Amino acid sequence: MKFIHTSDWHLGRQFHNVSLLEDQSAVLDQLIEYIAQHPVDAVVVAGDIFDRSVPPTAAVELLDQTVTRVCGELNTPMIIIPGNHDGAQRLGFGASQMKQAGLHIISNFKQMLEPVVLESEQAGQVAFYGMPYSDPEQVRFAFGADVKDYDQAHQVLVEEIKAHLQHAQKNVLLSHCFVDGGESSDSERPLSIGGSDRVSADHFRCFDYVALGHLHQPQQRSEAHIRYSGSLMKYSFSEQHQKKGFTLVTLDQNGFANAEHVALKAPREMRVLEGELDDIIARGKTDPNADDYLLVRLLDKHAILNPMDKLRAVYPNVLHLEKPGMLIGVEQQMAQAKLARSEVDMFRDFFREAQESELSSAQDQALSAIVKDLLKQ
Amino acid sequence: MKFIHTSDWHLGRQFHNVSLLEDQSAVLDQLIEYIAQHPVDAVVVAGDIFDRSVPPTAAVELLDQTVTRVCGELNTPMIIIPGNHDGAQRLGFGASQMKQAGLHIISNFKQMLEPVVLESEQAGQVAFYGMPYSDPEQVRFAFGADVKDYDQAHQVLVEEIKAHLQHAQKNVLLSHCFVDGGESSDSERPLSIGGSDRVSADHFRCFDYVALGHLHQPQQRSEAHIRYSGSLMKYSFSEQHQKKGFTLVTLDQNGFANAEHVALKAPREMRVLEGELDDIIARGKTDPNADDYLLVRLLDKHAILNPMDKLRAVYPNVLHLEKPGMLIGVEQQMAQAKLARSEVDMFRDFFREAQESELSSAQDQALSAIVKDLLKQ
C-alpha cells in the first residue's frame, strides 16, 4: 500500500502582504497531477491545512476544489486532521456527511477513536487514526486527566488510541505536534512558550507509521517511520534551502517499508540575494527566475535613493530589503538592539502591566537569579 | 410526497447583544422531533441559514449537529440554498462530498442546473432546483445578461432553469428574494435601497411549488404554491404577533396539493409590555413566562431611578426600555427627529461626501422637484 503524507498547506497565507494562494494552487495542481499519474491508496494531511481558524473565502474554495479533484475525480480517500492554525470545529463541518465520499476530517476525540480503515493487497487492512491538534487544557477537560504539558497530553491521547488498536491491522497515526529534537523553521507559530510544547517520540513507536505535521522541514524523528513531511512550500526566507514536497509512504505485510520525498516546485521560489545594488540589478536583467520572492541584502556603504523601486524594475517581487552595509544600518541595529530586551526586562514590563507596580528590589534579585539559572540549562 | 419548507434560521444571531443560539437549538430540536414522529421526504431550507457570512463557531457546530441528525439519523435529505446573510462559498465547502449522504448545498449557478431528484409514490419524480441568492451584478457577470435589477436577474435565472425542466417530473424551486407585494418585518436586512430588490411572482408560476426565503412572516405570494415559510423564530419585537414555524408541503400526481403551517415554539417569546413600572412589576411576579425577551414601554410621567434593574428583578430578560411617558422622552424624540433627515438632506450629504462641494442652487431645486415627484408615486 502506498499513501501520500503531506501537511502544513497553510492555504490563505500572506507573505509580506502578498497572497500566496495562486502559488499554493499551482503546487496543489502538481500534487494532483502526481496522483493522476501514480495512483495511491490515500492522501493524509497532518494539520494546518488553512493558515488561520477563519480562512479567507478564496482559501476555502481552493480546498473545496482540491478535495473534489482528489476524492471525486481521482477517487482517492483523503484523511485530514486540524493543526494549531486551523479552527477544528469549522474545518469539521459536515464531516459525517463527507465520509461516504472518501473525505475524512477528524476534528474531535470521538472521531479520533474511529479509524478510517482501508484495504490493500500488500499490507492488508490499514487503520488510520487522526489525532486532532490539542493543547493540554483540552485533554485535561476531555479525559479528566491530570496533564501538565504537551508531552503528557499526547501520552494520554496515544493511550486512548492504543486501547482501540487491532493488531491484525497495520496502524497509521496522524498527529500535529512538536516532536522533541525536531528542527524548526521561522514560519511555524510556537505552540506554547518556553519548551513545554515538546512531545517525546517514544509515544509513537508502536505505530507502523506516524504522519507528523507542524514542522516545516521534512525530517524523521528518532525512527524511520516517525516523520514530518514538511510544508507544501516555503513560508519564510530562512527556508530557502529546504526541500519541499510530500512523503510517499509504502507499507507492506511487515508494516513500514519505505518513505520517499517527492519534490513539488513552487512557481516562484523564495530566495535571499546579497550584494551591491548595481551588481544585483545587472544579474536581474538575465535572471530567468526574476519573479521569485526575494529578500535583498544590500551591501553598499553609501545611501541610495529609492532602492526598492530600482530593484523592482528587474525583480518585481522583492518583498523585503535589508541594508546592513549602510550607515542607516547602524541606526537600525541600534533600534533592533533596543527591541531585543532581556528576559528580565520583559518580565519587569509584564509585572508592571499586570500588577500596576514595580518589582521590589528583593523580587528583582530573585527574578534575575531564576532567569540566570534557567538560561544556564 | 411531503416535504418541509423552512428558511431564515439566522443561526448565530444576536438580539440586543444576547446570543439566541440556545433558543435556536431548542426550536431545531422541535423540528427534528417532528420529523422523527412524522417522516417527510425532504427538508428544504430557502436561505439565511446563518446570520452572517462568517458565522460564529458555535453556530457552525449547531448546523453540523442538525444536519447529522436529519440526514444521518433520520435519513431525510436536506436541500439548502444560501441567502443574502450567508457566505455562499463558505457554506458550499464540501458540497459534492456531502451529496451522497443526502445533504445538498446549492451554492453556485452550475449546481442550480443540476436538480436534486427524489422519487415518491404519490407524485413520481420531484426535481428540486435551488437558486443561490444572487444580486443583479452576479447574474450579469455569470450569464453576460444585461440585467438592471433583481426582477430581471431572477427572470434570467428562471429562464436558465426552465431550459432544463423535465415535464415528466414535478418541479420545486428554492429562491431567496423579495417577491413584490410581500409583507416585510423589522429583522430582514434590505437587499438593496429604493425598491429595486422586488421580484415579480409571475416568473415563478410554472413551478409546482416555490419555497421562498427572505421575508420573516409566513405568507403566500400571488398563488397558493408560491410561499414564504417565514423565519425559524422571532427576530424583532415587531414580530411579536407573527406565527413562526415551518410549512409542510404536499405534492400529488397533479403537482401542488396542500401547504400547512406547523408551529414551532421558542423557549422564550419576544414580547412588548406597556404600562407603569409598578403595574408591570406586580404582573411580573406571577407571570409564568417571566423569562421571555421583553421590550418594556414605561408610561410613567415622572423620573425613575434605575428602572432597568427594578424590571430585571422580575423579568430577567428585559432587553430594551422605552420611556415615551417621561420628560426625558421629549429629548429622545427631538434627537430622533434630528436623525430622521429628509431624502433631500440625505442626498445633499451624499453629494458633499462624494463631490467635496455643495449642490448649486439649480441642482438643489432640480433635486427637490425629483424627490417630490418620486414621493408622490
mmCIF file of N, CA and C in Angstrom, chain A residues 95-192:
data_model
loop_
_atom_site.group_PDB
_atom_site.id
_atom_site.type_symbol
_atom_site.label_atom_id
_atom_site.label_comp_id
_atom_site.label_asym_id
_atom_site.label_seq_id
_atom_site.Cartn_x
_atom_site.Cartn_y
_atom_site.Cartn_z
ATOM 1 N N ALA A 95 -18.500 16.726 8.536
ATOM 2 C CA ALA A 95 -17.564 15.593 8.466
ATOM 3 C C ALA A 95 -18.289 14.268 8.259
ATOM 4 N N SER A 96 -19.390 14.052 8.994
ATOM 5 C CA SER A 96 -20.019 12.730 8.847
ATOM 6 C C SER A 96 -20.696 12.587 7.489
ATOM 7 N N GLN A 97 -21.127 13.701 6.882
ATOM 8 C CA GLN A 97 -21.727 13.639 5.541
ATOM 9 C C GLN A 97 -20.663 13.388 4.471
ATOM 10 N N MET A 98 -19.417 13.761 4.753
ATOM 11 C CA MET A 98 -18.373 13.673 3.733
ATOM 12 C C MET A 98 -17.698 12.302 3.685
ATOM 13 N N LYS A 99 -17.852 11.534 4.762
ATOM 14 C CA LYS A 99 -17.123 10.266 4.862
ATOM 15 C C LYS A 99 -17.433 9.330 3.692
ATOM 16 N N GLN A 100 -18.738 9.272 3.340
ATOM 17 C CA GLN A 100 -19.131 8.355 2.274
ATOM 18 C C GLN A 100 -18.422 8.668 0.963
ATOM 19 N N ALA A 101 -18.074 9.958 0.784
ATOM 20 C CA ALA A 101 -17.408 10.358 -0.450
ATOM 21 C C ALA A 101 -15.891 10.249 -0.323
ATOM 22 N N GLY A 102 -15.424 9.676 0.779
ATOM 23 C CA GLY A 102 -13.993 9.439 0.921
ATOM 24 C C GLY A 102 -13.218 10.606 1.491
ATOM 25 N N LEU A 103 -13.945 11.606 2.042
ATOM 26 C CA LEU A 103 -13.233 12.722 2.673
ATOM 27 C C LEU A 103 -13.424 12.596 4.186
ATOM 28 N N HIS A 104 -12.330 12.313 4.892
ATOM 29 C CA HIS A 104 -12.411 12.038 6.324
ATOM 30 C C HIS A 104 -11.738 13.162 7.093
ATOM 31 N N ILE A 105 -12.510 14.002 7.741
ATOM 32 C CA ILE A 105 -11.939 15.080 8.544
ATOM 33 C C ILE A 105 -12.134 14.695 10.007
ATOM 34 N N ILE A 106 -11.019 14.536 10.696
ATOM 35 C CA ILE A 106 -11.064 14.038 12.074
ATOM 36 C C ILE A 106 -10.817 15.221 12.983
ATOM 37 N N SER A 107 -11.891 15.767 13.556
ATOM 38 C CA SER A 107 -11.718 17.030 14.261
ATOM 39 C C SER A 107 -12.109 16.965 15.726
ATOM 40 N N ASN A 108 -12.441 15.777 16.247
ATOM 41 C CA ASN A 108 -12.697 15.694 17.690
ATOM 42 C C ASN A 108 -12.254 14.322 18.217
ATOM 43 N N PHE A 109 -12.264 14.194 19.543
ATOM 44 C CA PHE A 109 -11.698 12.984 20.156
ATOM 45 C C PHE A 109 -12.543 11.738 19.877
ATOM 46 N N LYS A 110 -13.841 11.933 19.660
ATOM 47 C CA LYS A 110 -14.694 10.783 19.347
ATOM 48 C C LYS A 110 -14.246 10.189 18.002
ATOM 49 N N GLN A 111 -14.073 11.085 17.019
ATOM 50 C CA GLN A 111 -13.660 10.615 15.693
ATOM 51 C C GLN A 111 -12.246 10.024 15.741
ATOM 52 N N MET A 112 -11.431 10.514 16.698
ATOM 53 C CA MET A 112 -10.057 10.018 16.827
ATOM 54 C C MET A 112 -10.035 8.510 17.084
ATOM 55 N N LEU A 113 -11.078 8.006 17.758
ATOM 56 C CA LEU A 113 -11.100 6.589 18.127
ATOM 57 C C LEU A 113 -11.849 5.730 17.113
ATOM 58 N N GLU A 114 -12.267 6.363 16.006
ATOM 59 C CA GLU A 114 -12.953 5.615 14.938
ATOM 60 C C GLU A 114 -12.071 5.684 13.703
ATOM 61 N N PRO A 115 -11.117 4.738 13.562
ATOM 62 C CA PRO A 115 -10.144 4.873 12.474
ATOM 63 C C PRO A 115 -10.798 4.723 11.101
ATOM 64 N N VAL A 116 -10.136 5.308 10.109
ATOM 65 C CA VAL A 116 -10.513 5.090 8.721
ATOM 66 C C VAL A 116 -9.753 3.838 8.277
ATOM 67 N N VAL A 117 -10.460 2.776 7.954
ATOM 68 C CA VAL A 117 -9.791 1.517 7.609
ATOM 69 C C VAL A 117 -9.812 1.319 6.098
ATOM 70 N N LEU A 118 -8.631 1.195 5.517
ATOM 71 C CA LEU A 118 -8.518 0.963 4.080
ATOM 72 C C LEU A 118 -7.890 -0.410 3.856
ATOM 73 N N GLU A 119 -8.328 -1.050 2.797
ATOM 74 C CA GLU A 119 -7.912 -2.421 2.493
ATOM 75 C C GLU A 119 -6.838 -2.362 1.407
ATOM 76 N N SER A 120 -5.819 -3.177 1.526
ATOM 77 C CA SER A 120 -4.844 -3.237 0.436
ATOM 78 C C SER A 120 -4.309 -4.655 0.300
ATOM 79 N N GLU A 121 -3.874 -4.982 -0.906
ATOM 80 C CA GLU A 121 -3.342 -6.326 -1.135
ATOM 81 C C GLU A 121 -2.046 -6.553 -0.365
ATOM 82 N N GLN A 122 -1.155 -5.543 -0.437
ATOM 83 C CA GLN A 122 0.194 -5.723 0.095
ATOM 84 C C GLN A 122 0.237 -5.700 1.615
ATOM 85 N N ALA A 123 -0.606 -4.867 2.239
ATOM 86 C CA ALA A 123 -0.475 -4.671 3.683
ATOM 87 C C ALA A 123 -1.740 -5.055 4.440
ATOM 88 N N GLY A 124 -2.716 -5.633 3.765
ATOM 89 C CA GLY A 124 -3.970 -5.986 4.438
ATOM 90 C C GLY A 124 -4.728 -4.750 4.858
ATOM 91 N N GLN A 125 -5.437 -4.852 5.979
ATOM 92 C CA GLN A 125 -6.197 -3.696 6.462
ATOM 93 C C GLN A 125 -5.278 -2.690 7.136
ATOM 94 N N VAL A 126 -5.409 -1.434 6.739
ATOM 95 C CA VAL A 126 -4.624 -0.375 7.372
ATOM 96 C C VAL A 126 -5.586 0.609 8.038
ATOM 97 N N ALA A 127 -5.400 0.793 9.349
ATOM 98 C CA ALA A 127 -6.270 1.703 10.108
ATOM 99 C C ALA A 127 -5.553 3.035 10.296
ATOM 100 N N PHE A 128 -6.189 4.135 9.844
ATOM 101 C CA PHE A 128 -5.619 5.476 10.007
ATOM 102 C C PHE A 128 -6.313 6.165 11.183
ATOM 103 N N TYR A 129 -5.549 6.473 12.224
ATOM 104 C CA TYR A 129 -6.070 7.200 13.384
ATOM 105 C C TYR A 129 -5.598 8.654 13.303
ATOM 106 N N GLY A 130 -6.522 9.599 13.394
ATOM 107 C CA GLY A 130 -6.141 11.012 13.364
ATOM 108 C C GLY A 130 -6.290 11.613 14.741
ATOM 109 N N MET A 131 -5.247 12.304 15.177
ATOM 110 C CA MET A 131 -5.277 12.966 16.481
ATOM 111 C C MET A 131 -5.425 14.461 16.192
ATOM 112 N N PRO A 132 -6.629 15.022 16.394
ATOM 113 C CA PRO A 132 -6.754 16.447 16.093
ATOM 114 C C PRO A 132 -5.825 17.251 16.998
ATOM 115 N N TYR A 133 -5.245 18.315 16.497
ATOM 116 C CA TYR A 133 -4.344 19.122 17.328
ATOM 117 C C TYR A 133 -5.038 19.512 18.619
ATOM 118 N N SER A 134 -4.364 19.310 19.750
ATOM 119 C CA SER A 134 -4.994 19.665 21.017
ATOM 120 C C SER A 134 -3.943 20.064 22.028
ATOM 121 N N ASP A 135 -4.283 21.061 22.836
ATOM 122 C CA ASP A 135 -3.347 21.506 23.861
ATOM 123 C C ASP A 135 -3.680 20.787 25.175
ATOM 124 N N PRO A 136 -2.799 20.879 26.179
ATOM 125 C CA PRO A 136 -3.009 20.142 27.437
ATOM 126 C C PRO A 136 -4.373 20.437 28.072
ATOM 127 N N GLU A 137 -4.782 21.695 28.009
ATOM 128 C CA GLU A 137 -6.071 22.130 28.552
ATOM 129 C C GLU A 137 -7.233 21.289 28.001
ATOM 130 N N GLN A 138 -7.252 21.108 26.677
ATOM 131 C CA GLN A 138 -8.339 20.352 26.046
ATOM 132 C C GLN A 138 -8.325 18.884 26.483
ATOM 133 N N VAL A 139 -7.124 18.325 26.616
ATOM 134 C CA VAL A 139 -7.013 16.921 27.013
ATOM 135 C C VAL A 139 -7.444 16.756 28.468
ATOM 136 N N ARG A 140 -7.026 17.704 29.305
ATOM 137 C CA ARG A 140 -7.462 17.693 30.716
ATOM 138 C C ARG A 140 -8.972 17.677 30.789
ATOM 139 N N PHE A 141 -9.597 18.566 30.022
ATOM 140 C CA PHE A 141 -11.045 18.725 30.066
ATOM 141 C C PHE A 141 -11.760 17.481 29.524
ATOM 142 N N ALA A 142 -11.246 16.947 28.400
ATOM 143 C CA ALA A 142 -11.956 15.850 27.735
ATOM 144 C C ALA A 142 -11.810 14.524 28.480
ATOM 145 N N PHE A 143 -10.643 14.283 29.075
ATOM 146 C CA PHE A 143 -10.392 12.966 29.668
ATOM 147 C C PHE A 143 -10.235 13.026 31.184
ATOM 148 N N GLY A 144 -10.433 14.202 31.749
ATOM 149 C CA GLY A 144 -10.257 14.328 33.200
ATOM 150 C C GLY A 144 -8.877 13.891 33.639
ATOM 151 N N ALA A 145 -7.897 14.059 32.750
ATOM 152 C CA ALA A 145 -6.542 13.577 33.059
ATOM 153 C C ALA A 145 -5.706 14.739 33.583
ATOM 154 N N ASP A 146 -4.868 14.440 34.542
ATOM 155 C CA ASP A 146 -4.032 15.477 35.131
ATOM 156 C C ASP A 146 -2.765 15.642 34.287
ATOM 157 N N VAL A 147 -2.876 16.402 33.192
ATOM 158 C CA VAL A 147 -1.705 16.570 32.328
ATOM 159 C C VAL A 147 -1.226 18.009 32.400
ATOM 160 N N LYS A 148 0.093 18.171 32.445
ATOM 161 C CA LYS A 148 0.669 19.500 32.639
ATOM 162 C C LYS A 148 1.209 20.084 31.351
ATOM 163 N N ASP A 149 1.620 19.227 30.412
ATOM 164 C CA ASP A 149 2.248 19.757 29.207
ATOM 165 C C ASP A 149 1.847 18.935 27.982
ATOM 166 N N TYR A 150 2.373 19.318 26.842
ATOM 167 C CA TYR A 150 2.017 18.640 25.591
ATOM 168 C C TYR A 150 2.448 17.179 25.588
ATOM 169 N N ASP A 151 3.586 16.907 26.225
ATOM 170 C CA ASP A 151 4.075 15.530 26.230
ATOM 171 C C ASP A 151 3.096 14.615 26.962
ATOM 172 N N GLN A 152 2.667 15.041 28.135
ATOM 173 C CA GLN A 152 1.714 14.228 28.894
ATOM 174 C C GLN A 152 0.377 14.137 28.167
ATOM 175 N N ALA A 153 -0.022 15.234 27.530
ATOM 176 C CA ALA A 153 -1.294 15.235 26.796
ATOM 177 C C ALA A 153 -1.249 14.207 25.670
ATOM 178 N N HIS A 154 -0.136 14.187 24.932
ATOM 179 C CA HIS A 154 -0.042 13.251 23.815
ATOM 180 C C HIS A 154 0.075 11.813 24.294
ATOM 181 N N GLN A 155 0.672 11.657 25.482
ATOM 182 C CA GLN A 155 0.729 10.310 26.045
ATOM 183 C C GLN A 155 -0.686 9.785 26.321
ATOM 184 N N VAL A 156 -1.521 10.650 26.920
ATOM 185 C CA VAL A 156 -2.913 10.262 27.197
ATOM 186 C C VAL A 156 -3.635 9.915 25.902
ATOM 187 N N LEU A 157 -3.460 10.738 24.869
ATOM 188 C CA LEU A 157 -4.171 10.501 23.610
ATOM 189 C C LEU A 157 -3.717 9.192 22.967
ATOM 190 N N VAL A 158 -2.400 8.948 22.992
ATOM 191 C CA VAL A 158 -1.901 7.702 22.403
ATOM 192 C C VAL A 158 -2.434 6.496 23.185
ATOM 193 N N GLU A 159 -2.505 6.618 24.522
ATOM 194 C CA GLU A 159 -3.029 5.504 25.325
ATOM 195 C C GLU A 159 -4.477 5.207 24.932
ATOM 196 N N GLU A 160 -5.262 6.270 24.740
ATOM 197 C CA GLU A 160 -6.660 6.095 24.325
ATOM 198 C C GLU A 160 -6.727 5.321 23.013
ATOM 199 N N ILE A 161 -5.876 5.723 22.072
ATOM 200 C CA ILE A 161 -5.898 5.063 20.763
ATOM 201 C C ILE A 161 -5.418 3.618 20.899
ATOM 202 N N LYS A 162 -4.363 3.425 21.695
ATOM 203 C CA LYS A 162 -3.808 2.075 21.853
ATOM 204 C C LYS A 162 -4.872 1.088 22.321
ATOM 205 N N ALA A 163 -5.770 1.560 23.186
ATOM 206 C CA ALA A 163 -6.822 0.678 23.705
ATOM 207 C C ALA A 163 -7.762 0.222 22.592
ATOM 208 N N HIS A 164 -7.727 0.920 21.455
ATOM 209 C CA HIS A 164 -8.604 0.563 20.337
ATOM 210 C C HIS A 164 -7.883 -0.175 19.213
ATOM 211 N N LEU A 165 -6.556 -0.233 19.285
ATOM 212 C CA LEU A 165 -5.800 -0.818 18.169
ATOM 213 C C LEU A 165 -6.175 -2.283 17.955
ATOM 214 N N GLN A 166 -6.277 -2.646 16.682
ATOM 215 C CA GLN A 166 -6.485 -4.067 16.383
ATOM 216 C C GLN A 166 -5.202 -4.566 15.745
ATOM 217 N N HIS A 167 -4.604 -5.553 16.376
ATOM 218 C CA HIS A 167 -3.252 -5.875 15.945
ATOM 219 C C HIS A 167 -3.185 -6.681 14.659
ATOM 220 N N ALA A 168 -4.353 -7.119 14.192
ATOM 221 C CA ALA A 168 -4.362 -7.722 12.853
ATOM 222 C C ALA A 168 -4.218 -6.636 11.789
ATOM 223 N N GLN A 169 -4.462 -5.403 12.164
ATOM 224 C CA GLN A 169 -4.374 -4.300 11.199
ATOM 225 C C GLN A 169 -3.016 -3.620 11.306
ATOM 226 N N LYS A 170 -2.594 -2.984 10.212
ATOM 227 C CA LYS A 170 -1.473 -2.060 10.303
ATOM 228 C C LYS A 170 -2.055 -0.744 10.804
ATOM 229 N N ASN A 171 -1.275 0.006 11.577
ATOM 230 C CA ASN A 171 -1.815 1.215 12.186
ATOM 231 C C ASN A 171 -0.982 2.448 11.852
ATOM 232 N N VAL A 172 -1.669 3.459 11.335
ATOM 233 C CA VAL A 172 -1.022 4.713 10.987
ATOM 234 C C VAL A 172 -1.627 5.809 11.856
ATOM 235 N N LEU A 173 -0.760 6.663 12.389
ATOM 236 C CA LEU A 173 -1.240 7.773 13.215
ATOM 237 C C LEU A 173 -0.943 9.098 12.520
ATOM 238 N N LEU A 174 -1.914 10.021 12.535
ATOM 239 C CA LEU A 174 -1.684 11.405 12.112
ATOM 240 C C LEU A 174 -1.643 12.258 13.371
ATOM 241 N N SER A 175 -0.614 13.080 13.523
ATOM 242 C CA SER A 175 -0.556 13.960 14.694
ATOM 243 C C SER A 175 0.107 15.283 14.314
ATOM 244 N N HIS A 176 -0.351 16.348 14.939
ATOM 245 C CA HIS A 176 0.205 17.670 14.675
ATOM 246 C C HIS A 176 0.821 18.170 15.973
ATOM 247 N N CYS A 177 2.128 18.038 16.094
ATOM 248 C CA CYS A 177 2.783 18.419 17.349
ATOM 249 C C CYS A 177 4.276 18.637 17.093
ATOM 250 N N PHE A 178 4.973 19.082 18.127
ATOM 251 C CA PHE A 178 6.409 19.356 18.027
ATOM 252 C C PHE A 178 7.147 18.203 18.704
ATOM 253 N N VAL A 179 7.664 17.282 17.897
ATOM 254 C CA VAL A 179 8.377 16.150 18.495
ATOM 255 C C VAL A 179 9.772 16.599 18.910
ATOM 256 N N ASP A 180 10.112 16.257 20.128
ATOM 257 C CA ASP A 180 11.345 16.683 20.775
ATOM 258 C C ASP A 180 12.562 16.493 19.875
ATOM 259 N N GLY A 181 13.377 17.549 19.774
ATOM 260 C CA GLY A 181 14.591 17.460 18.980
ATOM 261 C C GLY A 181 14.379 17.833 17.527
ATOM 262 N N GLY A 182 13.148 18.055 17.123
ATOM 263 C CA GLY A 182 12.860 18.413 15.738
ATOM 264 C C GLY A 182 13.465 19.762 15.371
ATOM 265 N N GLU A 183 13.711 19.927 14.059
ATOM 266 C CA GLU A 183 14.343 21.148 13.596
ATOM 267 C C GLU A 183 13.265 22.115 13.123
ATOM 268 N N SER A 184 13.198 23.272 13.738
ATOM 269 C CA SER A 184 12.102 24.186 13.423
ATOM 270 C C SER A 184 12.536 25.224 12.377
ATOM 271 N N SER A 185 11.549 25.929 11.835
ATOM 272 C CA SER A 185 11.783 26.977 10.836
ATOM 273 C C SER A 185 11.126 28.261 11.317
ATOM 274 N N ASP A 186 11.399 29.364 10.595
ATOM 275 C CA ASP A 186 10.859 30.651 11.035
ATOM 276 C C ASP A 186 9.359 30.789 10.823
ATOM 277 N N SER A 187 8.772 29.931 9.991
ATOM 278 C CA SER A 187 7.377 30.159 9.630
ATOM 279 C C SER A 187 6.391 29.349 10.460
ATOM 280 N N GLU A 188 6.873 28.660 11.503
ATOM 281 C CA GLU A 188 5.948 27.940 12.377
ATOM 282 C C GLU A 188 5.551 28.829 13.542
ATOM 283 N N ARG A 189 4.292 28.737 13.938
ATOM 284 C CA ARG A 189 3.856 29.500 15.110
ATOM 285 C C ARG A 189 4.071 28.617 16.327
ATOM 286 N N PRO A 190 4.810 29.118 17.343
ATOM 287 C CA PRO A 190 5.075 28.297 18.530
ATOM 288 C C PRO A 190 3.758 27.834 19.154
ATOM 289 N N LEU A 191 3.718 26.599 19.645
ATOM 290 C CA LEU A 191 2.509 26.079 20.280
ATOM 291 C C LEU A 191 2.370 26.625 21.688
ATOM 292 N N SER A 192 3.518 26.831 22.341
ATOM 293 C CA SER A 192 3.484 27.446 23.665
ATOM 294 C C SER A 192 4.865 28.020 23.903
#
